[in-house]
Amino acid sequence: MLSFSRITRPVRTQSLRTQVYETLLERIQQGAIGRADRLLDLEIASDLGVSRMPVREALLRLTHEGYLAGTSRGFMLPTLTYEDMSEIFEVRKLLEPRAAAMAARDIQDEQLQQLATARDQAQEAHHASNSGRFIRANSDFRQVWLQAVSNGRLSSTINRFADHVQAVRFDTLQSAATREIALAGLGRILLTFQHHDVLEAQDCMARFLVDSEDAFFKAWRDTHPAKSDSKPKGLSASQ
């Protein structure tokens, strides 16, 4: 059963609704909310020690942004189809290489250290066959480099699309082969950031996304054989 730690009362610059929203979003980003979990406003409000209204508003905002889907029995992670995933990868392939180039140009030493820590945590999680920890480390890695992107709208758009697939990502990252591909990609991306190599960062991110897409759909077909009759619409590396 899901539970949430109580939050402190907001300071003037941040509404209670925003605090609840950020608490829920962080749980989604870290893979702490599964596809079978139902989010009920009364239960969350009780856990957090707040009234029902800010929780309801936060849940509706997350639904509007595509993170959740409303049902007759609360809110859940959305069910994504094979075609949905194909479209999300297509958007990410258009946006993330450019964003990575911007990050390579502007990233700071402290952020590089945070990236290295996240990469190391992902490696430890992979060797321990801990998919949950791997997803959290992967999410931390993404959050750090996106903070180095000077275009806030670009980074928030990338984050949103990446977060939308967290539940499905948890399923596919049960595969050691998929985690191995993801881990290798994180290492290559980190190296380009450390060298502040703008062009290589852009190319490396593009290759990483193609490799991730191929690995993702292979794992998807293995775990969802009845739902993968069609092929992704996006261009593959061989096209």
PDB file of C-alpha atoms in Angstrom:
ATOM      1  CA  MET A   1       0.000   0.000   0.000  1.00  0.00           C
ATOM      2  CA  LEU A   2       1.304   3.440  -0.896  1.00  0.00           C
ATOM      3  CA  SER A   3       2.116   5.881   1.879  1.00  0.00           C
ATOM      4  CA  PHE A   4       3.449   9.414   1.852  1.00  0.00           C
ATOM      5  CA  SER A   5       5.525  11.235   4.448  1.00  0.00           C
ATOM      6  CA  ARG A   6       4.004  14.348   5.914  1.00  0.00           C
ATOM      7  CA  ILE A   7       5.165  17.605   4.399  1.00  0.00           C
ATOM      8  CA  THR A   8       5.984  20.839   6.166  1.00  0.00           C
ATOM      9  CA  ARG A   9       3.735  23.828   5.784  1.00  0.00           C
ATOM     10  CA  PRO A  10       4.658  25.909   2.738  1.00  0.00           C
ATOM     11  CA  VAL A  11       6.650  29.094   2.799  1.00  0.00           C
ATOM     12  CA  ARG A  12       5.081  32.094   1.116  1.00  0.00           C
ATOM     13  CA  THR A  13       6.739  31.474  -2.218  1.00  0.00           C
ATOM     14  CA  GLN A  14       5.309  27.969  -2.596  1.00  0.00           C
ATOM     15  CA  SER A  15       1.669  26.973  -2.247  1.00  0.00           C
ATOM     16  CA  LEU A  16       0.578  23.831  -0.465  1.00  0.00           C
ATOM     17  CA  ARG A  17      -0.842  22.563  -3.758  1.00  0.00           C
ATOM     18  CA  THR A  18       2.594  22.957  -5.356  1.00  0.00           C
ATOM     19  CA  GLN A  19       4.270  21.077  -2.529  1.00  0.00           C
ATOM     20  CA  VAL A  20       1.802  18.210  -2.887  1.00  0.00           C
ATOM     21  CA  TYR A  21       2.262  18.253  -6.668  1.00  0.00           C
ATOM     22  CA  GLU A  22       6.046  18.072  -6.376  1.00  0.00           C
ATOM     23  CA  THR A  23       5.826  15.280  -3.790  1.00  0.00           C
ATOM     24  CA  LEU A  24       3.644  13.172  -6.079  1.00  0.00           C
ATOM     25  CA  LEU A  25       5.696  13.974  -9.172  1.00  0.00           C
ATOM     26  CA  GLU A  26       8.903  12.923  -7.427  1.00  0.00           C
ATOM     27  CA  ARG A  27       7.330   9.582  -6.542  1.00  0.00           C
ATOM     28  CA  ILE A  28       6.338   9.083 -10.185  1.00  0.00           C
ATOM     29  CA  GLN A  29       9.813  10.037 -11.422  1.00  0.00           C
ATOM     30  CA  GLN A  30      11.477   7.596  -9.036  1.00  0.00           C
ATOM     31  CA  GLY A  31       9.227   4.730 -10.069  1.00  0.00           C
ATOM     32  CA  ALA A  32       7.711   4.532  -6.579  1.00  0.00           C
ATOM     33  CA  ILE A  33       4.173   4.475  -7.996  1.00  0.00           C
ATOM     34  CA  GLY A  34       3.377   1.323  -9.932  1.00  0.00           C
ATOM     35  CA  ARG A  35       0.828   0.628 -12.632  1.00  0.00           C
ATOM     36  CA  ALA A  36      -1.432  -1.230 -10.192  1.00  0.00           C
ATOM     37  CA  ASP A  37      -1.411   1.553  -7.594  1.00  0.00           C
ATOM     38  CA  ARG A  38      -4.480   3.739  -7.144  1.00  0.00           C
ATOM     39  CA  LEU A  39      -4.041   7.249  -5.797  1.00  0.00           C
ATOM     40  CA  LEU A  40      -6.943   8.394  -3.629  1.00  0.00           C
ATOM     41  CA  ASP A  41      -7.090  12.019  -2.562  1.00  0.00           C
ATOM     42  CA  LEU A  42      -8.432  11.305   0.924  1.00  0.00           C
ATOM     43  CA  GLU A  43      -5.715   8.743   1.685  1.00  0.00           C
ATOM     44  CA  ILE A  44      -2.935  10.976   0.375  1.00  0.00           C
ATOM     45  CA  ALA A  45      -4.296  13.967   2.304  1.00  0.00           C
ATOM     46  CA  SER A  46      -4.311  11.902   5.497  1.00  0.00           C
ATOM     47  CA  ASP A  47      -0.735  10.696   4.929  1.00  0.00           C
ATOM     48  CA  LEU A  48       0.546  14.192   4.172  1.00  0.00           C
ATOM     49  CA  GLY A  49      -1.389  15.844   6.980  1.00  0.00           C
ATOM     50  CA  VAL A  50      -3.151  18.316   4.692  1.00  0.00           C
ATOM     51  CA  SER A  51      -6.706  18.957   3.555  1.00  0.00           C
ATOM     52  CA  ARG A  52      -8.237  17.152   0.603  1.00  0.00           C
ATOM     53  CA  MET A  53      -8.462  20.163  -1.743  1.00  0.00           C
ATOM     54  CA  PRO A  54      -4.724  20.762  -2.479  1.00  0.00           C
ATOM     55  CA  VAL A  55      -4.275  17.032  -3.049  1.00  0.00           C
ATOM     56  CA  ARG A  56      -7.200  16.965  -5.451  1.00  0.00           C
ATOM     57  CA  GLU A  57      -5.838  19.975  -7.326  1.00  0.00           C
ATOM     58  CA  ALA A  58      -2.377  18.396  -7.556  1.00  0.00           C
ATOM     59  CA  LEU A  59      -3.821  15.126  -8.873  1.00  0.00           C
ATOM     60  CA  LEU A  60      -5.869  16.967 -11.490  1.00  0.00           C
ATOM     61  CA  ARG A  61      -2.791  18.929 -12.589  1.00  0.00           C
ATOM     62  CA  LEU A  62      -0.787  15.727 -12.954  1.00  0.00           C
ATOM     63  CA  THR A  63      -3.642  14.264 -14.981  1.00  0.00           C
ATOM     64  CA  HIS A  64      -3.787  17.329 -17.233  1.00  0.00           C
ATOM     65  CA  GLU A  65      -0.027  17.032 -17.832  1.00  0.00           C
ATOM     66  CA  GLY A  66      -0.316  13.355 -18.748  1.00  0.00           C
ATOM     67  CA  TYR A  67       1.372  11.861 -15.699  1.00  0.00           C
ATOM     68  CA  LEU A  68      -1.835  10.285 -14.372  1.00  0.00           C
ATOM     69  CA  ALA A  69      -5.194   9.115 -15.665  1.00  0.00           C
ATOM     70  CA  GLY A  70      -8.457   9.578 -13.804  1.00  0.00           C
ATOM     71  CA  THR A  71     -10.657   6.542 -13.116  1.00  0.00           C
ATOM     72  CA  SER A  72     -13.893   5.939 -11.221  1.00  0.00           C
ATOM     73  CA  ARG A  73     -11.778   4.667  -8.328  1.00  0.00           C
ATOM     74  CA  GLY A  74      -9.056   7.262  -8.064  1.00  0.00           C
ATOM     75  CA  PHE A  75      -6.040   8.117 -10.197  1.00  0.00           C
ATOM     76  CA  MET A  76      -3.552   5.750 -11.822  1.00  0.00           C
ATOM     77  CA  LEU A  77      -0.565   5.847 -14.122  1.00  0.00           C
ATOM     78  CA  PRO A  78      -1.768   5.964 -17.744  1.00  0.00           C
ATOM     79  CA  THR A  79      -1.751   2.815 -19.847  1.00  0.00           C
ATOM     80  CA  LEU A  80       0.552   3.394 -22.817  1.00  0.00           C
ATOM     81  CA  THR A  81       0.218   1.498 -26.072  1.00  0.00           C
ATOM     82  CA  TYR A  82       2.969   0.389 -28.428  1.00  0.00           C
ATOM     83  CA  GLU A  83       2.092   3.344 -30.672  1.00  0.00           C
ATOM     84  CA  ASP A  84       2.189   5.762 -27.716  1.00  0.00           C
ATOM     85  CA  MET A  85       5.705   4.623 -26.900  1.00  0.00           C
ATOM     86  CA  SER A  86       6.795   4.981 -30.509  1.00  0.00           C
ATOM     87  CA  GLU A  87       5.547   8.563 -30.614  1.00  0.00           C
ATOM     88  CA  ILE A  88       7.230   9.423 -27.313  1.00  0.00           C
ATOM     89  CA  PHE A  89      10.572   8.093 -28.551  1.00  0.00           C
ATOM     90  CA  GLU A  90      10.171  10.098 -31.757  1.00  0.00           C
ATOM     91  CA  VAL A  91       9.692  13.307 -29.767  1.00  0.00           C
ATOM     92  CA  ARG A  92      12.631  12.507 -27.507  1.00  0.00           C
ATOM     93  CA  LYS A  93      14.900  11.864 -30.502  1.00  0.00           C
ATOM     94  CA  LEU A  94      13.997  15.281 -31.854  1.00  0.00           C
ATOM     95  CA  LEU A  95      14.563  17.177 -28.597  1.00  0.00           C
ATOM     96  CA  GLU A  96      17.160  15.482 -26.419  1.00  0.00           C
ATOM     97  CA  PRO A  97      20.235  15.616 -28.695  1.00  0.00           C
ATOM     98  CA  ARG A  98      19.926  19.407 -28.927  1.00  0.00           C
ATOM     99  CA  ALA A  99      19.390  19.676 -25.185  1.00  0.00           C
ATOM    100  CA  ALA A 100      22.449  17.496 -24.507  1.00  0.00           C
ATOM    101  CA  ALA A 101      24.574  19.819 -26.636  1.00  0.00           C
ATOM    102  CA  MET A 102      23.410  22.789 -24.583  1.00  0.00           C
ATOM    103  CA  ALA A 103      24.134  20.931 -21.353  1.00  0.00           C
ATOM    104  CA  ALA A 104      27.645  19.963 -22.502  1.00  0.00           C
ATOM    105  CA  ARG A 105      28.389  23.624 -23.131  1.00  0.00           C
ATOM    106  CA  ASP A 106      27.153  24.948 -19.793  1.00  0.00           C
ATOM    107  CA  ILE A 107      27.379  22.123 -17.255  1.00  0.00           C
ATOM    108  CA  GLN A 108      29.233  22.923 -14.022  1.00  0.00           C
ATOM    109  CA  ASP A 109      31.778  20.858 -12.093  1.00  0.00           C
ATOM    110  CA  GLU A 110      29.351  20.172  -9.238  1.00  0.00           C
ATOM    111  CA  GLN A 111      26.789  18.843 -11.699  1.00  0.00           C
ATOM    112  CA  LEU A 112      29.411  16.630 -13.323  1.00  0.00           C
ATOM    113  CA  GLN A 113      30.162  15.107  -9.931  1.00  0.00           C
ATOM    114  CA  GLN A 114      26.455  14.505  -9.365  1.00  0.00           C
ATOM    115  CA  LEU A 115      26.221  12.802 -12.753  1.00  0.00           C
ATOM    116  CA  ALA A 116      29.162  10.551 -11.917  1.00  0.00           C
ATOM    117  CA  THR A 117      27.520   9.623  -8.611  1.00  0.00           C
ATOM    118  CA  ALA A 118      24.229   8.787 -10.337  1.00  0.00           C
ATOM    119  CA  ARG A 119      26.059   6.702 -12.945  1.00  0.00           C
ATOM    120  CA  ASP A 120      27.889   4.789 -10.199  1.00  0.00           C
ATOM    121  CA  GLN A 121      24.619   4.179  -8.360  1.00  0.00           C
ATOM    122  CA  ALA A 122      23.062   2.871 -11.565  1.00  0.00           C
ATOM    123  CA  GLN A 123      26.005   0.507 -12.007  1.00  0.00           C
ATOM    124  CA  GLU A 124      25.672  -0.790  -8.444  1.00  0.00           C
ATOM    125  CA  ALA A 125      21.931  -1.278  -8.911  1.00  0.00           C
ATOM    126  CA  HIS A 126      22.491  -3.144 -12.166  1.00  0.00           C
ATOM    127  CA  HIS A 127      24.973  -5.535 -10.584  1.00  0.00           C
ATOM    128  CA  ALA A 128      22.508  -6.092  -7.733  1.00  0.00           C
ATOM    129  CA  SER A 129      19.698  -6.717 -10.262  1.00  0.00           C
ATOM    130  CA  ASN A 130      17.694  -3.999  -8.522  1.00  0.00           C
ATOM    131  CA  SER A 131      15.506  -2.417 -11.198  1.00  0.00           C
ATOM    132  CA  GLY A 132      13.906   0.051  -8.798  1.00  0.00           C
ATOM    133  CA  ARG A 133      17.238   1.499  -7.690  1.00  0.00           C
ATOM    134  CA  PHE A 134      18.440   1.543 -11.292  1.00  0.00           C
ATOM    135  CA  ILE A 135      15.416   3.587 -12.361  1.00  0.00           C
ATOM    136  CA  ARG A 136      15.942   6.064  -9.518  1.00  0.00           C
ATOM    137  CA  ALA A 137      19.609   6.500 -10.436  1.00  0.00           C
ATOM    138  CA  ASN A 138      18.723   6.904 -14.106  1.00  0.00           C
ATOM    139  CA  SER A 139      16.121   9.518 -13.169  1.00  0.00           C
ATOM    140  CA  ASP A 140      18.663  11.358 -10.999  1.00  0.00           C
ATOM    141  CA  PHE A 141      21.130  11.365 -13.909  1.00  0.00           C
ATOM    142  CA  ARG A 142      18.535  12.884 -16.229  1.00  0.00           C
ATOM    143  CA  GLN A 143      17.430  15.490 -13.691  1.00  0.00           C
ATOM    144  CA  VAL A 144      21.006  16.700 -13.209  1.00  0.00           C
ATOM    145  CA  TRP A 145      21.952  17.174 -16.848  1.00  0.00           C
ATOM    146  CA  LEU A 146      18.623  18.764 -17.662  1.00  0.00           C
ATOM    147  CA  GLN A 147      19.326  21.352 -14.960  1.00  0.00           C
ATOM    148  CA  ALA A 148      22.283  22.431 -17.103  1.00  0.00           C
ATOM    149  CA  VAL A 149      20.028  23.147 -20.109  1.00  0.00           C
ATOM    150  CA  SER A 150      19.524  26.904 -20.341  1.00  0.00           C
ATOM    151  CA  ASN A 151      16.165  26.595 -22.139  1.00  0.00           C
ATOM    152  CA  GLY A 152      13.722  25.816 -19.358  1.00  0.00           C
ATOM    153  CA  ARG A 153      10.828  25.004 -21.673  1.00  0.00           C
ATOM    154  CA  LEU A 154      12.954  22.491 -23.546  1.00  0.00           C
ATOM    155  CA  SER A 155      14.128  20.723 -20.396  1.00  0.00           C
ATOM    156  CA  SER A 156      10.641  20.596 -18.861  1.00  0.00           C
ATOM    157  CA  THR A 157       9.180  19.148 -22.073  1.00  0.00           C
ATOM    158  CA  ILE A 158      11.849  16.432 -22.167  1.00  0.00           C
ATOM    159  CA  ASN A 159      11.268  15.640 -18.518  1.00  0.00           C
ATOM    160  CA  ARG A 160       7.550  15.297 -19.026  1.00  0.00           C
ATOM    161  CA  PHE A 161       7.843  12.822 -21.886  1.00  0.00           C
ATOM    162  CA  ALA A 162      10.505  10.818 -20.060  1.00  0.00           C
ATOM    163  CA  ASP A 163       8.381  10.671 -16.912  1.00  0.00           C
ATOM    164  CA  HIS A 164       5.326   9.461 -18.819  1.00  0.00           C
ATOM    165  CA  VAL A 165       6.978   6.104 -19.502  1.00  0.00           C
ATOM    166  CA  GLN A 166       8.224   5.354 -15.978  1.00  0.00           C
ATOM    167  CA  ALA A 167       5.792   2.505 -15.321  1.00  0.00           C
ATOM    168  CA  VAL A 168       6.587   0.794 -18.615  1.00  0.00           C
ATOM    169  CA  ARG A 169      10.301   1.442 -18.123  1.00  0.00           C
ATOM    170  CA  PHE A 170      10.180  -0.481 -14.845  1.00  0.00           C
ATOM    171  CA  ASP A 171       8.916  -3.548 -16.714  1.00  0.00           C
ATOM    172  CA  THR A 172      11.542  -3.418 -19.463  1.00  0.00           C
ATOM    173  CA  LEU A 173      14.447  -2.677 -17.104  1.00  0.00           C
ATOM    174  CA  GLN A 174      13.844  -5.994 -15.406  1.00  0.00           C
ATOM    175  CA  SER A 175      15.959  -7.238 -18.317  1.00  0.00           C
ATOM    176  CA  ALA A 176      19.683  -7.259 -17.511  1.00  0.00           C
ATOM    177  CA  ALA A 177      20.485  -6.755 -21.207  1.00  0.00           C
ATOM    178  CA  THR A 178      18.363  -3.597 -21.335  1.00  0.00           C
ATOM    179  CA  ARG A 179      19.991  -2.236 -18.181  1.00  0.00           C
ATOM    180  CA  GLU A 180      23.424  -2.971 -19.661  1.00  0.00           C
ATOM    181  CA  ILE A 181      22.626  -0.899 -22.749  1.00  0.00           C
ATOM    182  CA  ALA A 182      21.263   1.958 -20.653  1.00  0.00           C
ATOM    183  CA  LEU A 183      24.280   1.908 -18.332  1.00  0.00           C
ATOM    184  CA  ALA A 184      26.749   2.006 -21.219  1.00  0.00           C
ATOM    185  CA  GLY A 185      24.877   4.966 -22.663  1.00  0.00           C
ATOM    186  CA  LEU A 186      25.044   6.865 -19.381  1.00  0.00           C
ATOM    187  CA  GLY A 187      28.805   6.358 -19.291  1.00  0.00           C
ATOM    188  CA  ARG A 188      29.301   7.681 -22.821  1.00  0.00           C
ATOM    189  CA  ILE A 189      27.073  10.682 -22.210  1.00  0.00           C
ATOM    190  CA  LEU A 190      28.907  11.503 -18.981  1.00  0.00           C
ATOM    191  CA  LEU A 191      32.232  11.459 -20.836  1.00  0.00           C
ATOM    192  CA  THR A 192      31.034  13.973 -23.437  1.00  0.00           C
ATOM    193  CA  PHE A 193      29.778  16.272 -20.688  1.00  0.00           C
ATOM    194  CA  GLN A 194      33.098  16.027 -18.837  1.00  0.00           C
ATOM    195  CA  HIS A 195      34.882  17.100 -22.030  1.00  0.00           C
ATOM    196  CA  HIS A 196      32.288  19.817 -22.757  1.00  0.00           C
ATOM    197  CA  ASP A 197      32.160  18.383 -26.274  1.00  0.00           C
ATOM    198  CA  VAL A 198      28.999  19.913 -27.727  1.00  0.00           C
ATOM    199  CA  LEU A 199      28.899  18.029 -31.024  1.00  0.00           C
ATOM    200  CA  GLU A 200      29.832  14.674 -29.536  1.00  0.00           C
ATOM    201  CA  ALA A 201      27.246  15.117 -26.786  1.00  0.00           C
ATOM    202  CA  GLN A 202      24.574  15.706 -29.400  1.00  0.00           C
ATOM    203  CA  ASP A 203      25.633  12.680 -31.456  1.00  0.00           C
ATOM    204  CA  CYS A 204      26.047  10.493 -28.372  1.00  0.00           C
ATOM    205  CA  MET A 205      22.565  11.319 -27.107  1.00  0.00           C
ATOM    206  CA  ALA A 206      21.085  10.561 -30.533  1.00  0.00           C
ATOM    207  CA  ARG A 207      22.815   7.153 -30.593  1.00  0.00           C
ATOM    208  CA  PHE A 208      21.771   6.489 -27.014  1.00  0.00           C
ATOM    209  CA  LEU A 209      18.114   7.115 -27.830  1.00  0.00           C
ATOM    210  CA  VAL A 210      18.203   4.853 -30.889  1.00  0.00           C
ATOM    211  CA  ASP A 211      19.846   2.089 -28.841  1.00  0.00           C
ATOM    212  CA  SER A 212      17.363   2.647 -26.018  1.00  0.00           C
ATOM    213  CA  GLU A 213      14.430   2.516 -28.408  1.00  0.00           C
ATOM    214  CA  ASP A 214      15.625  -0.732 -29.978  1.00  0.00           C
ATOM    215  CA  ALA A 215      16.242  -2.319 -26.565  1.00  0.00           C
ATOM    216  CA  PHE A 216      12.984  -0.997 -25.192  1.00  0.00           C
ATOM    217  CA  PHE A 217      10.825  -2.445 -27.947  1.00  0.00           C
ATOM    218  CA  LYS A 218      12.657  -5.759 -27.846  1.00  0.00           C
ATOM    219  CA  ALA A 219      11.927  -5.986 -24.126  1.00  0.00           C
ATOM    220  CA  TRP A 220       8.367  -4.781 -24.725  1.00  0.00           C
ATOM    221  CA  ARG A 221       7.745  -7.535 -27.263  1.00  0.00           C
ATOM    222  CA  ASP A 222       9.084 -10.095 -24.801  1.00  0.00           C
ATOM    223  CA  THR A 223       6.791  -8.897 -21.996  1.00  0.00           C
ATOM    224  CA  HIS A 224       3.751  -7.761 -24.022  1.00  0.00           C
ATOM    225  CA  PRO A 225       3.506 -10.293 -26.881  1.00  0.00           C
ATOM    226  CA  ALA A 226      -0.190  -9.642 -27.454  1.00  0.00           C
ATOM    227  CA  LYS A 227       0.217  -5.864 -27.593  1.00  0.00           C
ATOM    228  CA  SER A 228       3.070  -5.480 -30.080  1.00  0.00           C
ATOM    229  CA  ASP A 229       1.620  -6.527 -33.415  1.00  0.00           C
ATOM    230  CA  SER A 230       2.490  -3.248 -35.101  1.00  0.00           C
ATOM    231  CA  LYS A 231       5.917  -1.757 -35.634  1.00  0.00           C
ATOM    232  CA  PRO A 232       7.004   1.620 -34.266  1.00  0.00           C
ATOM    233  CA  LYS A 233       6.412   4.503 -36.642  1.00  0.00           C
ATOM    234  CA  GLY A 234       9.703   6.206 -35.821  1.00  0.00           C
ATOM    235  CA  LEU A 235      12.769   5.880 -38.003  1.00  0.00           C
ATOM    236  CA  SER A 236      15.236   3.222 -36.903  1.00  0.00           C
ATOM    237  CA  ALA A 237      18.998   3.460 -37.186  1.00  0.00           C
ATOM    238  CA  SER A 238      18.948   1.453 -40.411  1.00  0.00           C
ATOM    239  CA  GLN A 239      16.412   3.684 -42.184  1.00  0.00           C
TER     240      GLN A 239
END
